[in-house]
């Protein structure tokens, strides 16, 4: 006969308050947060965040935003939307960011340069500039369109990137494995983009916000 003290013995159920399992309240908060993030994204003129593009720079090829966000070492993603491979200011921007990239990585921020060109042209850039961050080729401009990168001069501007496409910078919160749009700077002119100091300041503002 079994010892009465052993009858029905088994693991003691954990107190629900002491478990790491998500509660219904957690789910509701998560849903509210996502709805708020979606409203902010749409309000900033961005139709879709995630993308996958050929990568000629550092990192996996192809590169997806969701994979970056899943990386535990990435809290922030900074997207630099370039005008054209011949744009002198764009070349100067990526070189300046490359020179100061340690300041981004100290903040667990990853920079991605989005070039509206073929992968072959992006590879030419990479061979010349040796960028320590991803350089993706948005040949069809689908990602640029989703993020609302501005152009000017109507049809002529849409045909010629060097004439019509304007620079843009987008900063995304990648903490927690999901991407949420934090800020967008759309250039009013061909040479209107934020300085590295201003981008780093925006990253610091994002990280100071516990969400």
Backbone as a chain_set.jsonl record, in Angstrom:
{"seq": "XXXXXXXXXXXXXXXXXXXXXXXXXXXXXXXXXXXXXXXXXXXXXXXXXXXXXXXXXXXXXXXXXXXXXXXXXXXXXXXXXXXXXXXXXXXXXXXXXXXXXXXXXXXXXXXXXXXXXXXXXXXXXXXXXXXXXXXXXXXXXXXXXXXXXXXXXXXXXXXXXXXXXXXXXXXXXXXXXXXXXXXXXXXXXXXXXXXXXXXXXXXXXXXXXXX", "coords": {"N": [[0.848, -1.191, 0.0], [0.518, 2.197, -0.791], [2.378, 4.842, 0.647], [0.54, 7.269, 2.392], [1.452, 9.856, 2.287], [2.634, 9.994, -0.145], [0.779, 9.679, -2.087], [-0.601, 10.858, -5.07], [1.503, 12.547, -5.395], [3.493, 15.1, -6.815], [4.841, 17.712, -8.95], [4.751, 20.901, -7.409], [2.33, 23.233, -8.231], [3.186, 26.267, -9.815], [3.007, 29.554, -8.475], [0.941, 31.704, -10.245], [1.594, 34.376, -10.274], [4.297, 34.368, -10.064], [5.434, 33.39, -12.308], [6.899, 33.544, -15.627], [5.174, 33.593, -17.686], [3.193, 35.143, -20.185], [0.482, 37.24, -19.283], [-3.099, 37.825, -19.581], [-3.462, 40.546, -19.318], [-0.923, 41.481, -20.013], [-0.96, 40.804, -22.72], [-2.975, 42.476, -23.654], [-1.824, 44.965, -23.174], [0.369, 44.765, -24.888], [-0.956, 44.652, -27.349], [-2.157, 47.179, -27.377], [0.102, 48.758, -27.437], [1.157, 48.049, -29.92], [-0.861, 48.966, -31.628], [-0.636, 51.691, -31.145], [1.941, 52.116, -32.144], [1.504, 51.532, -34.83], [-0.25, 53.583, -35.549], [1.438, 55.775, -35.225], [3.395, 55.203, -37.144], [1.902, 55.336, -39.543], [1.112, 57.99, -39.348], [3.516, 59.243, -39.754], [3.889, 58.852, -42.381], [4.683, 56.355, -43.42], [4.243, 53.313, -44.95], [4.903, 50.636, -44.59], [7.161, 48.768, -42.589], [8.977, 46.518, -42.509], [11.435, 44.866, -44.553], [13.295, 43.194, -47.142], [16.35, 43.102, -48.683], [18.96, 42.924, -51.236], [22.278, 42.803, -50.01], [25.241, 44.552, -50.089], [27.083, 45.303, -48.307], [28.366, 45.1, -44.943], [27.372, 42.233, -43.061], [24.526, 39.9, -43.302], [23.449, 38.575, -46.498], [20.69, 38.12, -48.434], [19.553, 41.082, -46.646], [17.355, 41.524, -43.949], [15.001, 43.62, -42.276], [13.592, 42.593, -40.112], [15.268, 40.546, -39.224], [17.429, 42.01, -38.273], [16.188, 43.322, -36.127], [15.678, 41.149, -34.503], [18.123, 40.534, -33.493], [19.956, 40.372, -30.566], [21.84, 42.25, -29.967], [21.062, 44.59, -31.104], [19.448, 47.535, -30.645], [18.546, 49.792, -31.866], [17.783, 50.867, -35.153], [19.099, 52.634, -37.814], [18.175, 54.09, -40.736], [19.539, 55.159, -43.705], [18.514, 56.791, -46.369], [19.593, 57.071, -49.555], [20.242, 59.371, -52.302], [21.313, 58.898, -54.888], [23.835, 57.038, -56.645], [25.768, 58.728, -57.603], [25.683, 60.964, -56.101], [27.329, 63.411, -54.381], [27.113, 64.378, -51.749], [25.831, 62.214, -50.522], [27.792, 60.273, -50.638], [29.697, 61.439, -48.995], [28.278, 61.442, -46.618], [27.962, 58.655, -45.896], [30.624, 57.974, -45.539], [31.387, 59.623, -43.435], [29.701, 58.656, -41.401], [30.734, 56.07, -41.282], [33.301, 56.581, -40.281], [32.659, 57.281, -37.708], [31.373, 55.162, -36.653], [31.712, 53.558, -34.411], [30.558, 54.997, -32.365], [27.873, 54.694, -32.821], [27.595, 51.915, -32.505], [28.262, 51.693, -29.829], [25.94, 52.419, -28.695], [24.347, 50.326, -29.279], [23.266, 50.53, -31.798], [22.46, 50.043, -35.208], [23.429, 50.98, -38.418], [21.97, 51.308, -41.609], [22.557, 51.724, -44.953], [20.599, 52.747, -47.618], [20.543, 52.303, -50.898], [19.341, 53.535, -53.949], [19.762, 51.719, -56.215], [21.212, 49.155, -58.37], [22.391, 45.934, -57.17], [24.954, 45.495, -58.091], [25.95, 48.102, -58.425], [25.853, 48.916, -55.777], [27.773, 47.199, -54.756], [30.012, 48.281, -55.98], [30.182, 50.72, -54.645], [30.721, 49.705, -52.073], [33.219, 48.492, -52.395], [34.729, 50.739, -52.793], [34.328, 52.366, -50.512], [34.35, 50.746, -48.233], [32.438, 50.169, -46.124], [31.443, 49.774, -42.72], [28.964, 48.797, -42.13], [25.664, 47.584, -43.087], [24.869, 47.83, -46.593], [22.401, 48.258, -48.636], [20.668, 47.34, -51.653], [18.207, 48.974, -53.24], [16.838, 48.599, -55.81], [14.415, 48.722, -57.235], [13.169, 50.693, -55.873], [11.2, 50.177, -53.998], [11.26, 49.996, -51.206], [12.051, 52.565, -50.565], [9.765, 53.899, -51.454], [7.829, 52.827, -49.723], [8.647, 53.921, -47.334], [8.243, 56.538, -47.82], [10.129, 58.233, -49.07], [11.009, 61.383, -50.284], [10.489, 62.928, -53.527], [11.131, 65.338, -56.125], [10.006, 67.707, -58.638], [8.177, 66.337, -60.208], [7.428, 64.079, -62.844], [9.934, 64.128, -64.123], [11.671, 64.183, -61.948], [11.139, 61.681, -60.874], [12.127, 60.027, -62.795], [14.861, 60.606, -62.928], [16.981, 59.971, -60.427], [19.12, 61.434, -59.361], [18.44, 64.051, -59.931], [15.827, 64.33, -58.869], [15.332, 62.79, -56.49], [15.258, 63.022, -52.96], [17.158, 63.255, -49.893], [16.76, 61.086, -47.013], [16.249, 60.155, -43.602], [15.594, 57.583, -41.342], [14.663, 56.499, -38.117], [14.517, 53.716, -36.078], [13.04, 51.925, -33.413], [14.233, 49.047, -32.083], [14.106, 47.499, -29.871], [13.243, 44.673, -27.945], [12.74, 42.995, -30.034], [10.953, 43.705, -32.001], [10.246, 46.033, -34.624], [9.742, 49.487, -34.439], [8.67, 52.595, -35.594], [10.403, 55.526, -34.893], [11.317, 58.137, -35.596], [11.425, 60.328, -38.455], [13.34, 61.992, -40.856], [12.841, 63.981, -43.533], [14.336, 65.233, -46.356], [14.249, 68.636, -47.411], [15.625, 69.623, -49.476], [18.3, 68.918, -51.851], [20.614, 68.67, -50.366], [19.853, 68.353, -47.75], [20.149, 66.841, -44.958], [20.304, 65.314, -41.709], [22.985, 66.036, -39.398], [25.659, 63.882, -38.206], [25.881, 64.216, -35.475], [23.3, 65.112, -34.828], [21.771, 62.87, -35.523], [22.771, 60.949, -33.728], [21.951, 62.183, -31.377], [19.185, 61.916, -31.615], [19.003, 59.152, -31.473], [19.833, 58.819, -28.834], [17.701, 60.075, -27.532], [15.64, 58.317, -28.166], [16.511, 55.982, -26.822], [16.393, 56.875, -24.23], [13.769, 56.873, -23.717], [11.699, 54.78, -22.198], [9.515, 53.594, -23.224]], "CA": [[0.0, 0.0, 0.0], [1.357, 3.375, -0.916], [2.434, 5.802, 1.738], [-0.427, 8.34, 2.129], [2.135, 11.118, 1.978], [3.128, 9.963, -1.518], [-0.328, 9.561, -3.026], [-0.825, 12.081, -5.845], [2.655, 13.449, -5.327], [3.907, 15.662, -8.099], [5.384, 19.056, -8.811], [3.854, 21.904, -6.856], [2.041, 24.247, -9.253], [3.784, 27.561, -9.534], [2.124, 30.705, -8.304], [0.898, 32.416, -11.52], [2.232, 35.691, -10.175], [5.746, 34.205, -10.042], [5.862, 32.821, -13.581], [7.232, 34.473, -16.705], [4.218, 33.428, -18.764], [2.418, 36.363, -20.406], [-0.887, 37.24, -18.801], [-4.056, 38.482, -20.48], [-3.19, 41.982, -19.234], [0.271, 41.714, -20.83], [-1.356, 40.735, -24.125], [-3.72, 43.692, -23.963], [-0.861, 46.063, -23.238], [1.133, 44.594, -26.11], [-1.801, 45.024, -28.478], [-2.3, 48.632, -27.348], [1.383, 49.329, -27.868], [1.28, 47.856, -31.362], [-1.782, 49.89, -32.287], [-0.039, 53.016, -31.057], [3.069, 52.151, -33.07], [0.965, 51.578, -36.193], [-0.754, 54.944, -35.779], [2.592, 56.664, -35.377], [4.013, 54.906, -38.444], [1.072, 55.908, -40.604], [1.159, 59.438, -39.216], [4.797, 59.7, -40.289], [3.909, 58.625, -43.82], [5.362, 55.104, -43.762], [3.206, 52.293, -45.129], [5.376, 49.327, -44.149], [8.52, 48.857, -42.065], [9.879, 45.406, -42.797], [11.893, 44.701, -45.93], [14.45, 42.331, -47.39], [17.023, 43.606, -49.876], [20.34, 42.48, -51.41], [23.216, 43.556, -49.183], [26.619, 44.556, -50.574], [27.937, 45.743, -47.218], [28.589, 44.195, -43.83], [26.18, 41.524, -42.6], [23.976, 38.855, -44.183], [22.911, 38.927, -47.812], [20.048, 39.426, -48.302], [19.367, 41.62, -45.303], [15.967, 41.879, -43.623], [14.859, 44.435, -41.072], [13.139, 41.741, -39.015], [16.432, 39.834, -38.691], [18.178, 42.98, -37.472], [15.459, 43.555, -34.883], [15.773, 39.94, -33.688], [19.479, 40.455, -32.938], [19.968, 40.892, -29.198], [22.785, 43.363, -29.897], [20.515, 45.727, -31.849], [18.334, 48.248, -30.015], [18.127, 50.871, -32.755], [18.184, 50.779, -36.558], [19.1, 53.933, -38.496], [18.147, 53.9, -42.182], [19.967, 56.317, -44.489], [18.04, 56.658, -47.744], [20.45, 57.882, -50.418], [19.62, 59.941, -53.496], [21.843, 58.34, -56.135], [25.229, 56.651, -56.408], [26.663, 59.83, -57.994], [25.455, 62.084, -55.177], [28.537, 63.658, -53.583], [26.737, 64.466, -50.343], [25.539, 60.867, -50.036], [29.087, 59.61, -50.435], [30.31, 62.037, -47.811], [27.525, 61.023, -45.44], [28.276, 57.286, -45.473], [32.004, 57.939, -45.063], [31.406, 60.247, -42.112], [29.102, 57.698, -40.478], [31.688, 54.968, -41.128], [34.383, 57.039, -39.405], [32.155, 57.415, -36.337], [30.429, 54.065, -36.433], [31.862, 53.037, -33.052], [29.623, 55.723, -31.508], [26.57, 54.046, -33.011], [27.603, 50.575, -31.91], [28.269, 51.86, -28.377], [24.526, 52.571, -28.333], [23.654, 49.165, -29.851], [22.562, 50.996, -32.992], [22.965, 49.576, -36.503], [23.111, 51.855, -39.546], [21.797, 50.657, -42.911], [22.473, 52.662, -46.071], [19.683, 52.239, -48.644], [20.934, 52.918, -52.167], [18.332, 53.225, -54.98], [20.554, 51.234, -57.349], [21.387, 47.708, -58.457], [23.371, 45.39, -56.239], [26.284, 45.693, -58.677], [26.381, 49.454, -58.092], [26.115, 48.924, -54.337], [29.071, 46.534, -54.565], [31.034, 49.256, -56.361], [30.293, 51.624, -53.483], [31.353, 49.014, -50.944], [34.641, 48.324, -52.709], [35.383, 52.044, -52.696], [34.212, 53.009, -49.203], [34.576, 49.759, -47.165], [31.541, 50.552, -45.046], [31.344, 48.75, -41.665], [27.549, 48.539, -41.866], [24.981, 47.102, -44.294], [24.602, 48.713, -47.733], [21.424, 47.462, -49.375], [20.317, 47.83, -52.987], [16.758, 49.107, -53.436], [16.836, 48.921, -57.233], [13.051, 49.049, -57.667], [12.713, 51.806, -55.012], [9.991, 49.786, -53.276], [11.426, 50.348, -49.8], [12.014, 54.033, -50.531], [8.364, 54.303, -51.587], [7.115, 52.451, -48.503], [9.064, 54.841, -46.272], [7.87, 57.892, -48.19], [11.252, 59.096, -49.453], [10.448, 62.392, -51.19], [11.079, 63.318, -54.805], [10.659, 66.649, -56.587], [9.963, 67.965, -60.071], [7.244, 65.472, -60.906], [7.874, 62.915, -63.615], [11.375, 64.231, -64.352], [12.34, 63.776, -60.718], [10.985, 60.239, -60.67], [12.964, 59.346, -63.782], [16.264, 60.83, -62.587], [17.166, 60.044, -58.98], [20.065, 62.487, -59.011], [17.732, 65.328, -60.003], [14.583, 64.429, -58.129], [15.224, 62.1, -55.196], [15.801, 63.783, -51.847], [17.646, 62.366, -48.828], [15.857, 60.796, -45.896], [16.776, 59.348, -42.503], [14.557, 57.014, -40.474], [15.205, 55.887, -36.908], [13.573, 52.709, -35.608], [13.24, 51.269, -32.126], [14.246, 47.605, -32.301], [14.142, 46.809, -28.585], [12.184, 43.69, -27.768], [12.619, 42.132, -31.2], [10.031, 44.269, -32.985], [10.636, 47.355, -35.112], [8.75, 50.552, -34.328], [9.209, 53.831, -36.139], [10.561, 56.574, -33.885], [11.423, 59.463, -36.203], [11.812, 60.403, -39.866], [13.732, 63.309, -41.384], [12.763, 64.022, -44.992], [15.017, 66.426, -46.825], [13.548, 69.62, -48.242], [16.491, 69.912, -50.609], [19.23, 67.851, -52.203], [21.673, 68.552, -49.366], [19.217, 68.501, -46.449], [20.088, 65.664, -44.107], [20.814, 65.639, -40.377], [24.387, 65.73, -39.111], [25.851, 62.695, -37.376], [25.567, 64.613, -34.102], [21.848, 65.138, -34.661], [21.266, 61.491, -35.56], [23.114, 60.334, -32.449], [21.087, 62.786, -30.358], [17.872, 61.277, -31.749], [19.145, 57.798, -30.939], [19.859, 58.95, -27.374], [16.335, 60.377, -27.106], [14.876, 57.068, -28.251], [16.931, 55.058, -25.783], [15.993, 57.421, -22.937], [12.337, 56.608, -23.608], [11.524, 53.368, -21.854], [8.343, 53.073, -23.93]], "C": [[0.878, 1.233, 0.0], [1.28, 4.223, 0.318], [1.474, 6.944, 1.442], [0.241, 9.648, 1.74], [2.594, 11.174, 0.531], [2.012, 9.895, -2.545], [-0.55, 10.892, -3.734], [0.343, 13.031, -5.817], [3.033, 13.916, -6.716], [4.426, 17.063, -7.887], [4.34, 20.031, -8.284], [3.595, 22.962, -7.907], [2.632, 25.592, -8.849], [2.702, 28.602, -9.336], [2.114, 31.482, -9.609], [1.589, 33.76, -11.469], [3.735, 35.605, -10.227], [6.273, 33.615, -11.341], [6.176, 33.919, -14.572], [6.242, 34.387, -17.853], [3.413, 34.725, -18.937], [0.989, 36.208, -19.917], [-1.788, 37.912, -19.824], [-3.82, 39.987, -20.487], [-1.958, 42.345, -20.063], [-0.092, 41.736, -22.303], [-2.099, 42.001, -24.537], [-2.785, 44.89, -24.078], [-0.035, 45.991, -24.511], [0.344, 45.009, -27.335], [-1.983, 46.535, -28.543], [-1.03, 49.311, -27.844], [1.553, 49.208, -29.377], [0.352, 48.784, -32.13], [-1.236, 51.312, -32.265], [1.124, 53.174, -32.022], [2.59, 52.242, -34.515], [0.42, 52.966, -36.518], [0.393, 55.923, -36.001], [3.25, 56.468, -36.74], [3.218, 55.537, -39.577], [1.099, 57.435, -40.556], [2.446, 60.036, -39.753], [4.96, 59.346, -41.766], [4.638, 57.378, -44.266], [4.317, 53.994, -43.817], [3.61, 50.931, -44.602], [6.82, 49.455, -43.692], [9.432, 47.752, -42.595], [10.236, 45.341, -44.282], [13.011, 43.669, -45.961], [15.06, 42.757, -48.715], [18.416, 42.993, -49.995], [21.295, 43.398, -50.645], [24.636, 43.418, -49.717], [27.596, 44.929, -49.477], [28.14, 44.673, -46.17], [27.271, 43.512, -43.443], [25.649, 40.544, -43.627], [23.45, 39.424, -45.489], [21.96, 37.805, -48.254], [19.88, 39.825, -46.834], [17.893, 41.955, -45.094], [15.938, 42.692, -42.339], [14.456, 43.566, -39.89], [14.307, 40.97, -38.397], [17.295, 40.761, -37.847], [17.51, 43.174, -36.112], [15.55, 42.354, -33.942], [17.133, 39.793, -33.011], [19.5, 41.114, -31.562], [20.901, 42.084, -29.041], [22.3, 44.602, -30.646], [19.31, 46.296, -31.119], [17.746, 49.304, -30.932], [18.618, 50.565, -34.167], [18.036, 52.166, -37.174], [19.189, 53.666, -39.997], [18.515, 55.212, -42.87], [19.546, 56.102, -45.937], [18.81, 57.631, -48.629], [19.685, 58.374, -51.648], [20.014, 59.191, -54.761], [23.31, 57.988, -55.882], [26.214, 57.753, -56.776], [26.581, 61.019, -57.05], [26.674, 62.261, -54.259], [28.226, 63.717, -52.092], [26.439, 63.106, -49.736], [26.827, 60.103, -49.755], [29.767, 60.135, -49.181], [29.603, 61.572, -46.544], [27.94, 59.636, -44.987], [29.717, 57.179, -44.974], [32.128, 58.558, -43.671], [30.826, 59.307, -41.071], [30.056, 56.529, -40.234], [32.812, 55.352, -40.17], [33.956, 57.086, -37.942], [31.238, 56.259, -35.945], [30.539, 53.465, -35.037], [30.904, 53.733, -32.084], [28.204, 55.161, -31.646], [26.539, 52.688, -32.312], [27.661, 50.632, -30.388], [26.859, 52.016, -27.833], [23.692, 51.383, -28.805], [22.767, 49.579, -31.025], [23.261, 50.467, -34.239], [22.501, 50.556, -37.575], [22.97, 51.006, -40.798], [21.668, 51.745, -43.966], [21.639, 52.024, -47.182], [19.96, 53.0, -49.939], [19.923, 52.548, -53.248], [18.981, 52.782, -56.289], [20.575, 49.717, -57.356], [22.392, 47.234, -57.416], [24.789, 45.587, -56.773], [26.813, 47.092, -58.353], [26.672, 49.574, -56.601], [27.454, 48.258, -54.033], [30.22, 47.447, -54.957], [31.269, 50.255, -55.231], [31.07, 50.945, -52.356], [32.853, 48.817, -51.185], [35.408, 49.631, -52.538], [35.415, 52.574, -51.27], [34.416, 52.062, -48.014], [33.727, 50.071, -45.93], [31.415, 49.428, -44.012], [29.913, 48.423, -41.282], [26.88, 48.092, -43.161], [24.755, 48.213, -45.327], [23.681, 47.934, -48.666], [21.025, 48.166, -50.669], [18.806, 47.798, -53.174], [16.507, 49.511, -54.891], [15.455, 49.354, -57.723], [12.438, 50.189, -56.849], [11.453, 51.454, -54.217], [10.084, 50.157, -51.795], [11.398, 51.864, -49.636], [10.574, 54.537, -50.607], [7.584, 53.999, -50.317], [7.429, 53.413, -47.362], [8.814, 56.306, -46.639], [9.031, 58.801, -48.541], [10.791, 60.095, -50.509], [11.21, 62.518, -52.503], [10.491, 64.67, -55.194], [10.65, 66.684, -58.108], [9.199, 66.9, -60.843], [7.87, 64.296, -61.623], [9.37, 62.944, -63.861], [12.142, 63.77, -63.124], [12.234, 62.292, -60.449], [11.841, 59.449, -61.647], [14.44, 59.438, -63.409], [16.407, 60.983, -61.076], [18.077, 61.203, -58.593], [19.393, 63.856, -59.029], [16.597, 65.411, -58.985], [14.546, 63.833, -56.746], [15.925, 62.906, -54.109], [16.212, 62.843, -50.714], [16.622, 62.188, -47.709], [16.585, 59.939, -44.872], [15.619, 58.873, -41.655], [15.226, 56.309, -39.308], [14.143, 54.976, -36.322], [14.01, 52.14, -34.268], [13.141, 49.763, -32.349], [14.29, 46.83, -30.984], [12.953, 45.853, -28.465], [11.945, 42.82, -28.979], [11.645, 42.594, -32.26], [10.522, 45.654, -33.388], [9.469, 48.322, -34.998], [9.393, 51.85, -34.784], [9.241, 54.906, -35.062], [10.576, 57.97, -34.512], [11.832, 59.335, -37.662], [12.216, 61.846, -40.17], [13.718, 63.207, -42.906], [13.359, 65.338, -45.474], [14.127, 67.328, -47.654], [14.348, 69.981, -49.483], [17.507, 68.805, -50.791], [20.322, 67.643, -51.161], [21.133, 68.679, -47.944], [19.127, 67.155, -45.751], [20.703, 66.006, -42.758], [22.29, 65.276, -40.231], [24.465, 64.451, -38.286], [25.508, 63.016, -35.922], [24.051, 64.601, -33.859], [21.247, 63.737, -34.675], [21.561, 60.791, -34.234], [22.257, 60.899, -31.314], [19.69, 62.179, -30.409], [17.914, 59.846, -31.221], [19.133, 57.844, -29.409], [18.461, 59.249, -26.822], [15.477, 59.114, -27.119], [15.221, 56.152, -27.077], [16.556, 55.555, -24.387], [14.506, 57.191, -22.674], [12.144, 55.115, -23.371], [10.306, 52.753, -22.506], [7.256, 52.572, -23.005]], "O": [[1.874, 1.294, 0.721], [0.234, 4.312, 0.962], [1.553, 7.545, 0.371], [-0.307, 10.444, 0.978], [2.908, 12.248, 0.018], [2.26, 10.037, -3.742], [-0.674, 11.932, -3.086], [0.201, 14.2, -6.176], [2.894, 13.171, -7.685], [4.449, 17.553, -6.758], [3.176, 19.979, -8.681], [4.544, 23.543, -8.435], [2.578, 25.99, -7.685], [1.632, 28.543, -9.942], [3.18, 31.896, -10.064], [2.108, 34.24, -12.476], [4.408, 36.62, -10.409], [7.473, 33.365, -11.449], [5.779, 35.07, -14.395], [6.435, 35.029, -18.885], [3.001, 35.335, -17.951], [0.364, 35.166, -20.115], [-1.317, 38.492, -20.803], [-3.956, 40.636, -21.524], [-1.936, 43.377, -20.734], [0.399, 42.578, -23.056], [-1.886, 42.533, -25.626], [-2.937, 45.725, -24.969], [0.235, 47.011, -25.144], [0.88, 45.633, -28.251], [-1.967, 47.117, -29.628], [-1.08, 50.302, -28.572], [2.029, 50.133, -30.035], [0.733, 49.329, -33.166], [-1.357, 52.048, -33.244], [1.286, 54.223, -32.645], [3.192, 52.942, -35.33], [0.604, 53.466, -37.628], [0.316, 56.795, -36.866], [3.616, 57.435, -37.408], [3.779, 56.188, -40.458], [1.108, 58.095, -41.596], [2.473, 61.197, -40.162], [6.037, 59.518, -42.335], [5.164, 57.337, -45.378], [3.594, 53.764, -42.848], [2.75, 50.145, -44.204], [7.615, 50.158, -44.316], [10.532, 48.027, -43.075], [9.441, 45.712, -45.145], [13.59, 43.324, -44.931], [14.384, 42.774, -49.744], [19.001, 42.584, -48.992], [21.131, 44.618, -50.642], [25.175, 42.314, -49.792], [28.809, 44.88, -49.684], [28.091, 43.48, -46.468], [26.203, 44.123, -43.488], [26.239, 40.369, -44.693], [23.06, 40.588, -45.574], [22.389, 36.664, -48.426], [20.043, 39.014, -45.922], [17.261, 42.584, -45.942], [16.744, 42.48, -41.433], [14.932, 43.783, -38.776], [14.338, 40.762, -37.185], [17.832, 40.347, -36.82], [18.178, 43.191, -35.078], [15.505, 42.517, -32.723], [17.28, 39.018, -32.066], [19.109, 42.272, -31.413], [20.772, 42.849, -28.085], [23.054, 45.562, -30.803], [18.281, 45.634, -30.987], [16.58, 49.673, -30.793], [19.727, 50.066, -34.354], [16.982, 52.794, -37.071], [20.164, 53.083, -40.472], [17.881, 56.243, -42.645], [20.162, 55.311, -46.651], [18.701, 58.848, -48.481], [18.619, 57.856, -51.983], [19.169, 58.883, -55.602], [23.95, 58.572, -55.008], [27.361, 57.736, -56.327], [27.338, 61.979, -57.193], [27.003, 61.378, -53.467], [28.971, 63.18, -51.272], [26.754, 62.862, -48.571], [26.935, 59.382, -48.763], [30.34, 59.372, -48.404], [30.243, 61.335, -45.519], [28.243, 59.444, -43.809], [30.003, 56.38, -44.082], [32.885, 58.069, -42.833], [31.382, 59.166, -39.982], [30.174, 56.05, -39.106], [33.228, 54.542, -39.342], [34.785, 56.949, -37.043], [30.434, 56.374, -35.021], [29.562, 52.918, -34.525], [30.482, 53.136, -31.094], [27.435, 55.16, -30.685], [25.579, 52.356, -31.617], [27.168, 49.725, -29.719], [26.611, 51.776, -26.652], [22.463, 51.425, -28.739], [21.672, 49.051, -31.216], [24.489, 50.445, -34.318], [21.325, 50.918, -37.631], [23.758, 50.088, -41.023], [20.776, 52.589, -43.888], [21.925, 50.914, -47.632], [19.652, 54.186, -50.057], [19.663, 51.362, -53.453], [18.774, 53.394, -57.337], [20.027, 49.072, -56.462], [23.145, 48.028, -56.854], [25.718, 45.819, -56.0], [27.993, 47.25, -58.04], [27.621, 50.249, -56.202], [28.185, 48.706, -53.15], [31.287, 47.401, -54.344], [32.408, 50.589, -54.906], [31.966, 51.544, -51.761], [33.656, 48.963, -50.263], [36.586, 49.63, -52.182], [36.409, 53.167, -50.853], [34.633, 52.528, -46.895], [34.253, 50.216, -44.827], [31.294, 48.26, -44.381], [29.67, 47.836, -40.228], [27.478, 48.212, -44.23], [24.491, 49.365, -44.983], [24.132, 47.054, -49.399], [21.04, 49.392, -50.771], [18.202, 46.728, -53.257], [16.03, 50.611, -55.171], [15.349, 50.265, -58.544], [11.308, 50.601, -57.112], [10.717, 52.35, -53.806], [9.095, 50.583, -51.198], [10.801, 52.386, -48.695], [10.203, 55.483, -49.913], [6.77, 54.811, -49.878], [6.573, 53.685, -46.52], [9.133, 57.207, -45.864], [8.947, 60.012, -48.339], [10.236, 59.692, -51.531], [12.409, 62.252, -52.576], [9.47, 65.091, -54.65], [11.208, 65.811, -58.773], [9.529, 66.595, -61.989], [8.732, 63.605, -61.081], [10.02, 61.9, -63.816], [13.139, 63.056, -63.235], [13.138, 61.701, -59.859], [12.237, 58.32, -61.354], [15.184, 58.468, -63.555], [16.004, 61.998, -60.509], [17.825, 61.88, -57.596], [19.739, 64.727, -58.231], [16.423, 66.433, -58.321], [13.8, 64.315, -55.894], [17.032, 63.406, -54.303], [15.665, 61.746, -50.594], [15.747, 63.027, -47.497], [17.424, 59.108, -45.219], [14.752, 59.664, -41.283], [16.226, 55.611, -39.479], [13.009, 55.397, -36.093], [15.195, 51.906, -34.027], [12.094, 49.259, -32.755], [14.495, 45.616, -30.995], [11.825, 46.18, -28.83], [11.041, 41.984, -28.968], [11.514, 41.957, -33.305], [11.14, 46.359, -32.591], [8.349, 48.015, -35.407], [10.522, 52.163, -34.407], [8.237, 55.166, -34.399], [9.918, 58.881, -34.011], [12.492, 58.374, -38.058], [11.525, 62.792, -39.793], [14.485, 62.444, -43.494], [12.94, 66.417, -45.053], [13.351, 66.863, -48.489], [13.819, 70.569, -50.426], [17.575, 67.87, -49.993], [20.898, 66.558, -51.079], [21.866, 69.066, -47.034], [18.157, 66.418, -45.925], [21.542, 66.903, -42.675], [22.778, 64.335, -40.856], [23.463, 63.994, -37.734], [24.919, 62.194, -35.221], [23.583, 64.14, -32.818], [20.317, 63.452, -33.921], [20.692, 60.115, -33.681], [21.882, 60.17, -30.395], [19.075, 61.951, -29.367], [16.961, 59.386, -30.592], [18.499, 57.009, -28.765], [18.084, 58.735, -25.769], [14.691, 58.874, -26.202], [14.331, 55.612, -26.419], [16.416, 54.756, -23.461], [14.046, 57.304, -21.537], [12.401, 54.296, -24.254], [10.066, 51.553, -22.379], [6.216, 52.107, -23.471]]}, "num_chains": 1, "name": "protein.A"}
